[in-house]
């Protein structure tokens, strides 16, 4: 086997690091439907959001005008510790597949937090610090977001309270330890430190918790603690905005290579990774130019885009947040146990939902997790990097697309996002290795039960 | 706190990746004493080593003539997947310490194996493949070497049998899972798959194993299996040779910066990391030129250089290997439980031992592990990267040297090796975080018991 093709990586210079994030809403033909106050069914205002989110982040959340939003210098300097991230040509994978396709991946796992989540975490911590806050609260399930936020708050000397889904804290004690090493206070959720937590515990003292409950506790802790706000790692517009640094760098790297992707593939949970990678390439399509084929990949166990509905829904299972118009399987839908924890969210970013609904995202596809781990293992062996289960959904799709090229003889250029590493997911790899991993796909009846929980919002809103 | 200093990282171009490794033995005024056959007390020959090691690696092991040994193109191409590794200016740490010193670290944790071990693993796998072997055997304790070797063998399609110290396999199931994901067969040692393993189990069925026993099993499995050889991740000359890619890159990066380190610091277990970082800078000292101050750092729990003897000793606790003249606390010395597993080796590379004995390595220093984890945590919070416990020994020393500069007002340039990340050491971080970590320093009596096991080699040999 020849191993002589070079170079494997395209690095940008620090000067080529983007100076502004790309705000896709300014270019969208149809903006996403407004976020609603669940009581009044009226669009939420900046004033309503101010007790929950940092002021500057509220502005970004509601900004549908400015195409570019400058990245403050202190954030850019932090980015320089691990960015620009490499665009890698997967020569070894191509060779193993025998495909004429060119496969590239944008690699976001090369920082200690291990994923792309740090791109938004550092921005949110910066704005909190700038506002003179003492600290922030957040929730974490799989742990990537909590880890990234812990690093960011450690860097800026900001307090952080993380509500970690209790069953995750028990199953992943090392994730908890990483956050604590960075100085975060980690509370298994539900806890007796909040009213909502005590209420849930009174009902069911043995519950392992859920992301929805953790969100509710984190929001309550933020609004009831002086000098605190709440931060979130996906779904929101501000998060997608920050994550466009991924796609902007990838675009610049392709320009330097004199190439252009024919397909852009990203895994999709709440949408932070997919939106960040895809957004800047989507700009071409929104401007009516030739653009890549956009492919979103999700787990069959939580098929938001492939089997969900485009409807107003709560952003949390606790039903205390505003309503967003998005693809959803229903806030009460409980996905069966899947190790791609970061993709188990019931909804999808309103921006991406709108783009998918309007046909700008060409396709959504779902995979069983055993197929995903098969791809992850193949990738690790030939390319070296051990992917996060979430990212491996995109790998699976890239391999399938490359094998289609092998059949047709087309030499397509494929770009996918390798959003993170799988160091803290070895329990799932062990299950795959020993053959005990199963696929748990919801039945139509399971989905109907989720849809039944959708709030009743008149069609004309 | 100002966070505006840039750049944080110096990257070399792929063209600046070293084309040859540096063989320090060609420059040493006094070569290390020969490795002896323990039966005859005569220097071992290439013929004696051939059944155990790959032919090309035997040549490298015995080569004391060629200053540079070319890096084959296929190894260079693999290196390009994760090298040149960055030289990072630790501005945030400097600022946190308030020191006038400039602190740099050469970061080797940016590959999936998570440490510098991959630099030699890929070379050893390459030569095994070139020789037409079917596979290789090795042992692993902490797991960094086993992980690196699994990646390397996965890449070249070579079989790998890893004998993993049984207690480590039980304590670190995720390490085992990583190796298996890369395709390695991992056997907890002692096992019933080898004669020596069965012998040990017959004596003590409940034993948790030891590195010495795992080495013995791996060597036996290599010499008794057709088309197999044995590979090792430290101590040997060949390993130090491959690891010089670290120091060569660091030297080039400093030349590009127009700077020169005043102090070079590395953690030292078997010597692979320290020798690789330090070797190319040592060349200046061996040529009689101005050179940095060289500082080796080891755990107080296994004080090979600081409290050991310079004597002939076995390389394994099973006493089946040849004898090497090195700093040692005795092959039968059992270090008390310490989480810097990679630094628990009883001996030290013969090359480094000779350089220390002859005064070329200026100082060896030891630290308690709680002091080391204190430094690790401080570093993680300000610099972002979560260090391996082994690497954190060097961090502790760098911090102390920087604080000395703060007292004296000197603006020294400090370089240390950040050899790996701590993702798989969170159990130890948890102990540090919850205050249950203890320091276990051997008494003089403990050491005397170790010295009592030294083989009787006449002084004139």
PDB file of C-alpha atoms in Angstrom, chain A residues 81-83 85-86 107-116 118 385 418-421 423, chain B residues 9 11 107 109-111 385 423:
ATOM      1  CA  UNK A  81      -4.316  28.951  20.711  1.00  0.00           C
ATOM      2  CA  UNK A  82      -6.016  26.228  18.661  1.00  0.00           C
ATOM      3  CA  UNK A  83      -7.101  27.791  15.384  1.00  0.00           C
ATOM      4  CA  UNK A  85      -7.943  24.315  12.650  1.00  0.00           C
ATOM      5  CA  UNK A  86      -6.579  22.059   9.925  1.00  0.00           C
ATOM      6  CA  UNK A 107     -10.925  18.893  12.187  1.00  0.00           C
ATOM      7  CA  UNK A 108     -12.256  20.594  15.317  1.00  0.00           C
ATOM      8  CA  UNK A 109     -11.061  18.096  17.923  1.00  0.00           C
ATOM      9  CA  UNK A 110      -7.550  19.473  18.376  1.00  0.00           C
ATOM     10  CA  UNK A 111      -8.170  21.429  21.577  1.00  0.00           C
ATOM     11  CA  UNK A 112      -8.384  20.013  25.100  1.00  0.00           C
ATOM     12  CA  UNK A 113     -12.167  20.329  25.224  1.00  0.00           C
ATOM     13  CA  UNK A 114     -12.038  17.914  22.302  1.00  0.00           C
ATOM     14  CA  UNK A 115     -14.717  19.490  20.135  1.00  0.00           C
ATOM     15  CA  UNK A 116     -15.947  22.505  18.197  1.00  0.00           C
ATOM     16  CA  UNK A 118     -15.067  25.769  22.420  1.00  0.00           C
ATOM     17  CA  UNK A 385      -7.948  10.191  14.775  1.00  0.00           C
ATOM     18  CA  UNK A 418     -14.948  16.107  12.193  1.00  0.00           C
ATOM     19  CA  UNK A 419     -16.392  17.994  15.107  1.00  0.00           C
ATOM     20  CA  UNK A 420     -14.673  16.184  17.965  1.00  0.00           C
ATOM     21  CA  UNK A 421     -12.750  13.283  19.428  1.00  0.00           C
ATOM     22  CA  UNK A 423     -11.710   9.983  24.204  1.00  0.00           C
TER      23      UNK A 423
ATOM     24  CA  UNK B   9       2.205  29.125  18.488  1.00  0.00           C
ATOM     25  CA  UNK B  11       4.381  26.199  13.403  1.00  0.00           C
ATOM     26  CA  UNK B 107       3.517  20.173  22.488  1.00  0.00           C
ATOM     27  CA  UNK B 109      -0.115  15.654  22.669  1.00  0.00           C
ATOM     28  CA  UNK B 110      -1.884  16.733  19.474  1.00  0.00           C
ATOM     29  CA  UNK B 111      -2.345  13.282  17.974  1.00  0.00           C
ATOM     30  CA  UNK B 385      -4.346  21.979  27.603  1.00  0.00           C
ATOM     31  CA  UNK B 423      -7.516  12.436  29.050  1.00  0.00           C
TER      32      UNK B 423
END
